[in-house]
mmCIF file of C-alpha atoms in Angstrom:
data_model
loop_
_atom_site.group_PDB
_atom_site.id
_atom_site.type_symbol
_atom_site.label_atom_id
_atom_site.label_comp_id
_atom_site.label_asym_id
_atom_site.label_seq_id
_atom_site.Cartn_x
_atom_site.Cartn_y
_atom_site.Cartn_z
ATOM 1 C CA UNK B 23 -15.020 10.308 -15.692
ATOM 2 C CA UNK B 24 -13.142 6.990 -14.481
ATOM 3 C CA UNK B 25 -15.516 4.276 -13.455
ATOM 4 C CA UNK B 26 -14.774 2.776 -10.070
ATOM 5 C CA UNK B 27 -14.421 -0.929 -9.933
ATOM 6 C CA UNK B 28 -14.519 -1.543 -6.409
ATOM 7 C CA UNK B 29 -15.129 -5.576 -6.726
ATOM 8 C CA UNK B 30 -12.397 -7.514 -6.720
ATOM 9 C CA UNK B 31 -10.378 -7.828 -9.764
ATOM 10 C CA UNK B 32 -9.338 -10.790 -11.813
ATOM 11 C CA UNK B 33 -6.379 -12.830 -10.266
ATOM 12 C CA UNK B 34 -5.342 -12.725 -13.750
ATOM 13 C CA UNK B 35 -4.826 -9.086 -13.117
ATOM 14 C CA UNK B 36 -3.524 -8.945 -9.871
ATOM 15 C CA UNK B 37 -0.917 -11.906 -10.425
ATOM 16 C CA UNK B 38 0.511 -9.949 -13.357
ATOM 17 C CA UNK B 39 1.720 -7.047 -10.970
ATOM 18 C CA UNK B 40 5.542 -7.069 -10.773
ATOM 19 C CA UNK B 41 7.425 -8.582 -7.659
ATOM 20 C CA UNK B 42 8.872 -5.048 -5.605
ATOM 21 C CA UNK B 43 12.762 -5.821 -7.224
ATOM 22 C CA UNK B 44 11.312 -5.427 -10.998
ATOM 23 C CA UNK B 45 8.625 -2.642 -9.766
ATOM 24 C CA UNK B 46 11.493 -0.704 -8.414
ATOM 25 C CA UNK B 47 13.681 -0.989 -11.318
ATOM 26 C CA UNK B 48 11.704 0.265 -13.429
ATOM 27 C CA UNK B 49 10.754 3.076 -11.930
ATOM 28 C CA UNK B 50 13.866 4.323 -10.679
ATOM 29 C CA UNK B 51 14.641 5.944 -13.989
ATOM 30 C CA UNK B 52 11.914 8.136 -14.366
ATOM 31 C CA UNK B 53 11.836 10.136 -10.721
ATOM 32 C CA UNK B 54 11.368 13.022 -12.810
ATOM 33 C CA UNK B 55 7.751 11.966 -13.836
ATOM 34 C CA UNK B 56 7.292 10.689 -10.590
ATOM 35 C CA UNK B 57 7.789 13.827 -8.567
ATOM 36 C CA UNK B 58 5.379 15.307 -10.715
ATOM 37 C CA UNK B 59 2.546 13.128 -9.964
ATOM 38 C CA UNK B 60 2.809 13.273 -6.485
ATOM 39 C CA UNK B 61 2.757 17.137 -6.714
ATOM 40 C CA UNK B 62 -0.296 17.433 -8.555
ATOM 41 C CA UNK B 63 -1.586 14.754 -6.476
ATOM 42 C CA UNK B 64 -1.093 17.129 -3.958
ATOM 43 C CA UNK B 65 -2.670 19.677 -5.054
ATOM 44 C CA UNK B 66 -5.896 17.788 -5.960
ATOM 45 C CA UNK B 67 -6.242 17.165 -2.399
ATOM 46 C CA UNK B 68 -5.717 20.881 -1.184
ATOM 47 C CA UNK B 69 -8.974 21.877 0.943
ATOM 48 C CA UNK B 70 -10.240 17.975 0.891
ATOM 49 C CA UNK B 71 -10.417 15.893 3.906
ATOM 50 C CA UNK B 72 -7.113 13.901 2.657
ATOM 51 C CA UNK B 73 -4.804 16.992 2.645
ATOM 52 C CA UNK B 74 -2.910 15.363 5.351
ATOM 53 C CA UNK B 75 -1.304 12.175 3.567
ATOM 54 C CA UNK B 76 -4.276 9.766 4.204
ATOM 55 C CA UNK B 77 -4.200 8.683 0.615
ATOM 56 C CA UNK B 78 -1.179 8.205 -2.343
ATOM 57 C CA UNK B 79 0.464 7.472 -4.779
ATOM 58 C CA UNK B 80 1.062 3.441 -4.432
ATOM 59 C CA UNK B 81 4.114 1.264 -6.115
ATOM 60 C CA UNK B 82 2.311 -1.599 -8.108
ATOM 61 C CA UNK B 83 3.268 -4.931 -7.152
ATOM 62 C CA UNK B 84 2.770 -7.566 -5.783
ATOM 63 C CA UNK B 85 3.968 -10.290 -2.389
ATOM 64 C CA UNK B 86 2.116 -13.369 -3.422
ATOM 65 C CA UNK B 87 -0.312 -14.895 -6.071
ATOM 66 C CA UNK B 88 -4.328 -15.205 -5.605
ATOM 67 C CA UNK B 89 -6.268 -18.065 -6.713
ATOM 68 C CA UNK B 90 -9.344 -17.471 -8.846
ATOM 69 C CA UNK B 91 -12.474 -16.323 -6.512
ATOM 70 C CA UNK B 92 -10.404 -14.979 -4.265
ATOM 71 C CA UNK B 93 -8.784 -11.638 -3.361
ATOM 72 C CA UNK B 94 -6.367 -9.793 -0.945
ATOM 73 C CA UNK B 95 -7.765 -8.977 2.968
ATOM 74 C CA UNK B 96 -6.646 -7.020 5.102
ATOM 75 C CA UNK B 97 -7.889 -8.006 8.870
ATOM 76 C CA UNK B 98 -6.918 -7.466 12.189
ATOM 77 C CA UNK B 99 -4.617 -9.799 14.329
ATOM 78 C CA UNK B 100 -1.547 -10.142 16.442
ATOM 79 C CA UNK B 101 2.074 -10.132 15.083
ATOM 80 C CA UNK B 102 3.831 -13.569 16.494
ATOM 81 C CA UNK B 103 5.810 -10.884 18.803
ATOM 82 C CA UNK B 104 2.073 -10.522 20.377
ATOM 83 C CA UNK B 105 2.239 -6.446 18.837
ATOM 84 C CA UNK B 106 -1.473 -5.429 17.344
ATOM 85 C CA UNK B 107 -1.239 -6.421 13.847
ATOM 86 C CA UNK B 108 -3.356 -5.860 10.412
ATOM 87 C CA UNK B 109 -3.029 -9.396 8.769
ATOM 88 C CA UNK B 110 -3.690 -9.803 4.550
ATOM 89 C CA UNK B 111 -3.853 -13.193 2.792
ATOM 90 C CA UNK B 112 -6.211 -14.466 -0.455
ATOM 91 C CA UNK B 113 -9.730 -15.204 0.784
ATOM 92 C CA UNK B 114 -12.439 -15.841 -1.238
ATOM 93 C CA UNK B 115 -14.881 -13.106 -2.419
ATOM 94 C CA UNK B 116 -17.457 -13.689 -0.267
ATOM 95 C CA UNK B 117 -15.179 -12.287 3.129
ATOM 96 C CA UNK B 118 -15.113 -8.898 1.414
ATOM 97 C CA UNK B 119 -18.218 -7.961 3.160
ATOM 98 C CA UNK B 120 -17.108 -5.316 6.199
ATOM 99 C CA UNK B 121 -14.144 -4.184 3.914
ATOM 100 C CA UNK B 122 -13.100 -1.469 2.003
ATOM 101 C CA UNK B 123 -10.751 -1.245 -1.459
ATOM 102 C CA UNK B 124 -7.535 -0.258 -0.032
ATOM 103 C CA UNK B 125 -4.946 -0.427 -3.232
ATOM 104 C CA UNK B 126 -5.998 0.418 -6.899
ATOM 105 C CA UNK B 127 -4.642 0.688 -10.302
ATOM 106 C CA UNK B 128 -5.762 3.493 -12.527
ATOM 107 C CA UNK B 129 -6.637 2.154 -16.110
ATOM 108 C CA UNK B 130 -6.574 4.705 -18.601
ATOM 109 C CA UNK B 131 -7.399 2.898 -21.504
ATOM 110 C CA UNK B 132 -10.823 1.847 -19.874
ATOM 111 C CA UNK B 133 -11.486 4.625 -17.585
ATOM 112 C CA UNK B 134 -11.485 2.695 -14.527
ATOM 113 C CA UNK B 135 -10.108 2.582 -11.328
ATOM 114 C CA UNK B 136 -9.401 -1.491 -10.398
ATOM 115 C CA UNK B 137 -9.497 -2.132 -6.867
ATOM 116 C CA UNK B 138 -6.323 -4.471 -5.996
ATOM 117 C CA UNK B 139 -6.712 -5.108 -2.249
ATOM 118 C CA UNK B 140 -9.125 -5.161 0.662
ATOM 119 C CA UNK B 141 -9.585 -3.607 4.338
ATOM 120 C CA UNK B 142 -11.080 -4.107 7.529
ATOM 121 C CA UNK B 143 -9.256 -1.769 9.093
ATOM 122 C CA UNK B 144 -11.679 1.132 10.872
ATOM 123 C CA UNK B 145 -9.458 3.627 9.344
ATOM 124 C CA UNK B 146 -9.616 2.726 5.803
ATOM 125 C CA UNK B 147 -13.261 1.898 5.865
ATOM 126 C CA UNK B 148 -13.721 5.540 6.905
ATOM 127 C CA UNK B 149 -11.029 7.094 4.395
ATOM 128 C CA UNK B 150 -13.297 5.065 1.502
ATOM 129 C CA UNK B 151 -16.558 6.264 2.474
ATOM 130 C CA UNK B 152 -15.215 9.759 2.256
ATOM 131 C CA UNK B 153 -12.987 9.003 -0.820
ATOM 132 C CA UNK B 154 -16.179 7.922 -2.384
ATOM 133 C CA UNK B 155 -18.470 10.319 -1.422
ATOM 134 C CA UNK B 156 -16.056 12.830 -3.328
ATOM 135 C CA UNK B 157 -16.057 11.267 -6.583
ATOM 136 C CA UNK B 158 -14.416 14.474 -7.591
ATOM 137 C CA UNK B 159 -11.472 14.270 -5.577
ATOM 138 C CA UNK B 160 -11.375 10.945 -6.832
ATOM 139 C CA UNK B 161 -11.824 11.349 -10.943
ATOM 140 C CA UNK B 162 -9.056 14.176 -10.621
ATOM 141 C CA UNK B 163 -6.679 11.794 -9.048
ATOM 142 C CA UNK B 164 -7.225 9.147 -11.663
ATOM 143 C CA UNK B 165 -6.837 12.155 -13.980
ATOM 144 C CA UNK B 166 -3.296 12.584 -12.604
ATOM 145 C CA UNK B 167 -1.672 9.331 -12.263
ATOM 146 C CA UNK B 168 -3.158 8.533 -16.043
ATOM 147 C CA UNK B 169 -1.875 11.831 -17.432
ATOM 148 C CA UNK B 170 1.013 11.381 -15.882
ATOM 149 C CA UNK B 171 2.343 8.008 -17.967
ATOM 150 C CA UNK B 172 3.142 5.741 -15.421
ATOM 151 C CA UNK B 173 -0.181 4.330 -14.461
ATOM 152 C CA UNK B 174 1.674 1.269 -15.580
ATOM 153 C CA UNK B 175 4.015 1.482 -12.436
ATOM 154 C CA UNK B 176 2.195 4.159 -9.906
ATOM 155 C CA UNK B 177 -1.518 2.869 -8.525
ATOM 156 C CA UNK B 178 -3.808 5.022 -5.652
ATOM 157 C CA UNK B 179 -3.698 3.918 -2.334
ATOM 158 C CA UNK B 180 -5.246 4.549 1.122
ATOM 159 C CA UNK B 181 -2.686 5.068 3.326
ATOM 160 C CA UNK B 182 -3.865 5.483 6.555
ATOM 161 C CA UNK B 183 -3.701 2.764 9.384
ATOM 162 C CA UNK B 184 -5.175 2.735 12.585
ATOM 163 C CA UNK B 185 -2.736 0.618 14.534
ATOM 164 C CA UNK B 186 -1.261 2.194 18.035
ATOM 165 C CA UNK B 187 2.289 3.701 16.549
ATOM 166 C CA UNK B 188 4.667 5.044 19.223
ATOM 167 C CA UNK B 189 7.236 7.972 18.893
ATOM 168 C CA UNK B 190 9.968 7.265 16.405
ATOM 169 C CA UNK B 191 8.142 3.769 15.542
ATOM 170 C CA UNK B 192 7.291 2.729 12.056
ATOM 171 C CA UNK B 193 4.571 0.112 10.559
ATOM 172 C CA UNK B 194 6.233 -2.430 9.482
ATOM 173 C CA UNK B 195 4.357 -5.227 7.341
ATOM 174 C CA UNK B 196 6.705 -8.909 7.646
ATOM 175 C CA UNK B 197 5.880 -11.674 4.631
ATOM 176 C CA UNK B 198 5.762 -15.083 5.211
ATOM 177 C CA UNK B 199 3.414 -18.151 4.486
ATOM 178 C CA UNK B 200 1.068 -15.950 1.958
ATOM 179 C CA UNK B 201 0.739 -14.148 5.082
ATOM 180 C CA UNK B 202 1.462 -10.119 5.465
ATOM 181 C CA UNK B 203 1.104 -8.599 8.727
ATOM 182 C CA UNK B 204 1.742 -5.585 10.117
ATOM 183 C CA UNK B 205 2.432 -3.922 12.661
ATOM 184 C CA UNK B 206 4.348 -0.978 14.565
ATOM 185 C CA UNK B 207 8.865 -1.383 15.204
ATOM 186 C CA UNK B 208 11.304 1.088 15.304
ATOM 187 C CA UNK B 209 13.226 1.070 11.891
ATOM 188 C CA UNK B 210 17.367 0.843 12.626
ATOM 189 C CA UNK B 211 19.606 3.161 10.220
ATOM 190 C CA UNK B 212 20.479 -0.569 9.008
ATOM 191 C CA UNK B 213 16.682 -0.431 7.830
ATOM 192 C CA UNK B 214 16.637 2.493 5.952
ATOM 193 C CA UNK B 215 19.771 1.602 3.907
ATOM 194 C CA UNK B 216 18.117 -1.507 2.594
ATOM 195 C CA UNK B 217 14.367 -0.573 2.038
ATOM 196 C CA UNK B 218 12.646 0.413 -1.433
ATOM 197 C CA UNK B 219 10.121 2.938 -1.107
ATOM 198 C CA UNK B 220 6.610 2.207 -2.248
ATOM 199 C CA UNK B 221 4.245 4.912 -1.766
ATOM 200 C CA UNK B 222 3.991 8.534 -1.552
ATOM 201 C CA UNK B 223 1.679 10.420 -0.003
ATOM 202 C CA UNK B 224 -0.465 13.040 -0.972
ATOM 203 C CA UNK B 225 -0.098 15.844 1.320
ATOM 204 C CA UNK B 226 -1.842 19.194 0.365
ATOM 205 C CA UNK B 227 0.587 22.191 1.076
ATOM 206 C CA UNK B 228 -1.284 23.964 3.289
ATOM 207 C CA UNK B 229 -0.840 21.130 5.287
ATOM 208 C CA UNK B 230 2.926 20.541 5.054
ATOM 209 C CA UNK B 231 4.258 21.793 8.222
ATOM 210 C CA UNK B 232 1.723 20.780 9.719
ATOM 211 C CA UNK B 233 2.619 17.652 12.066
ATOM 212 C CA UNK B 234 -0.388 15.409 11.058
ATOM 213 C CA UNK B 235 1.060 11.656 10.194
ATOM 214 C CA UNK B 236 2.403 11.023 6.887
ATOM 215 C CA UNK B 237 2.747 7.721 5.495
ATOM 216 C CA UNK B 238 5.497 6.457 3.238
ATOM 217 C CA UNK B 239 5.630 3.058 2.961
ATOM 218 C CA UNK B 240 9.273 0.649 1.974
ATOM 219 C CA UNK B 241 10.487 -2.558 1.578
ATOM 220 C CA UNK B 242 13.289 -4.409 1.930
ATOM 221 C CA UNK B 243 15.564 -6.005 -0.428
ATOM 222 C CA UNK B 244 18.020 -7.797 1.843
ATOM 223 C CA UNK B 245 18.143 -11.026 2.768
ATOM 224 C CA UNK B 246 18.722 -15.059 0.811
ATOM 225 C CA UNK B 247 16.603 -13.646 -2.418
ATOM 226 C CA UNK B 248 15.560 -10.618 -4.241
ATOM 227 C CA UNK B 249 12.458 -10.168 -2.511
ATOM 228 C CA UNK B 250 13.610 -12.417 1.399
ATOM 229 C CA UNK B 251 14.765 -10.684 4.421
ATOM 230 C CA UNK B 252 15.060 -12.796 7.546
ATOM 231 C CA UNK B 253 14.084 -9.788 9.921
ATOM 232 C CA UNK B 254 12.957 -10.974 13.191
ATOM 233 C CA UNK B 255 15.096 -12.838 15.562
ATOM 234 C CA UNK B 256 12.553 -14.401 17.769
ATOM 235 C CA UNK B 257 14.524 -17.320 19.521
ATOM 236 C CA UNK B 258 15.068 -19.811 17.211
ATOM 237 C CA UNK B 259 12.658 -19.148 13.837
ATOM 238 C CA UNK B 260 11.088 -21.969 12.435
ATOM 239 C CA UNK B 261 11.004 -22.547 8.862
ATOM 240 C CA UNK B 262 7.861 -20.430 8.245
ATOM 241 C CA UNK B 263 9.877 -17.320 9.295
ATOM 242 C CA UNK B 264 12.633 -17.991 7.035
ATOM 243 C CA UNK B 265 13.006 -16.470 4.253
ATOM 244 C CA UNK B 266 10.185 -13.494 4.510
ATOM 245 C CA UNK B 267 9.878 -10.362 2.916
ATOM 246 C CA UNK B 268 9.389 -6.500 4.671
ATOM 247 C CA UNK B 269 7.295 -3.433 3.822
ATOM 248 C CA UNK B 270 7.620 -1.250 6.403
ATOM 249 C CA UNK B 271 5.127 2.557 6.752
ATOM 250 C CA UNK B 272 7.083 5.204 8.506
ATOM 251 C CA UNK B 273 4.414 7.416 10.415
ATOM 252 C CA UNK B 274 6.634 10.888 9.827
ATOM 253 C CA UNK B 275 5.328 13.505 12.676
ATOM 254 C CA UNK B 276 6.892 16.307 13.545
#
């Protein structure tokens, strides 16, 4: 049985996560073991409430560095475009109250599942309390990704979002001043040829054909730096939008 840690970790811990480049990388040679995971991930979730994608298989890294006593939150808030937005930063402990663990890495050597990041967001708050009240679901998942050798590389993740997301739109989360946020664009074929992909979703196969959202979540590698994309052209940017870094969640429906 894993032991969940749902408190927020050390920043020690979180800080040593890989920036997305070096995460990448070093996955990208063992897709093999990958695919596996994410089908037996799968079928862990067949006849659960999170057949349909809601949770996954999560690339571990990191966008910025936390302070001690503090941790990543996920809140609600406007994108500077004025879209609905889910905003994270580093806050200190004490805000996680009202939030959920959203992103985890699985520690085999300890049996534990670390929580990572925090959530306000109505949908992940739900997702957790079912998650956790299926601690089944949950040890077999741990089971997976630690069986699986790459709980180095591949974390668990709550995937689902409740932000408005039209047809053909994708969630798209922008980086800039220790600030993510993110919110709901339509992804050019541009896009696609420059994004890293950095979850997977778990989606039961009974469920496969079956239209419900699925989440896959990317980000991009263009721009000045490894990790920099200068994205959004809103008039002239100031400084604080140069330089930023993308992750964008394509909400797949059929």
């Amino acid at each position: 049985m894993f032991t969940v840690m749902d408190r927020p970790c050390r920043s020690s811990d979180y800080n040593d996560l890989p920036e997305v480049m070096a995460a990448d990388a070093a996955l990208k040679p063992l897709q093999a073991a990958l695919d596996e995971l994410i089908s037996f991930g799968s079928r862990a979730c067949d006849s659960t409430p999170f057949a349909h994608g809601s949770i996954g298989g999560l690339l571990l890294h990191r966008h910025w560095e936390i302070q001690d006593g503090e941790c990543m939150i996920e809140r609600s808030g406007l994108h500077p475009s004025g879209r609905p937005a889910l905003i994270s930063s580093a806050r200190p402990f004490g805000e996680c109250t009202a939030t959920a663990p959203s992103r985890f890495k699985v520690d085999p050597k300890r049996a534990e599942l670390v929580a990572l990041e925090f959530s306000a967001d109505p949908s992940v708050l739900e997702m957790w309390r079912a998650l956790n009240a299926r601690r089944d679901v949950l040890d077999r998942l741990c089971e997976v990704i630690s069986d699986s050798g790459l709980a180095d590389k591949i974390g668990l993740g709550i995937l689902a979002r409740g932000l408005p997301i039209a047809d053909g739109e994708s969630l798209v989360e922008d980086n800039w001043e220790e600030q993510s946020v993110l919110s709901a664009r339509i992804l050019s074929p541009k896009d696609d040829e420059i994004v890293i992909q950095t979850s997977w979703p778990f989606v039961a196969s009974e469920h496969g054909d079956a239209g419900a959202p699925v989440c896959v979540a990317y980000c991009f590698q263009a721009g000045s730096g490894s990790h920099t994309s200068e994205h959004y052209r809103l008039g002239s940017p100031p400084a604080k939008q140069l330089g930023m870094a993308s992750l964008a969640v394509r909400m797949a429906q059929d």
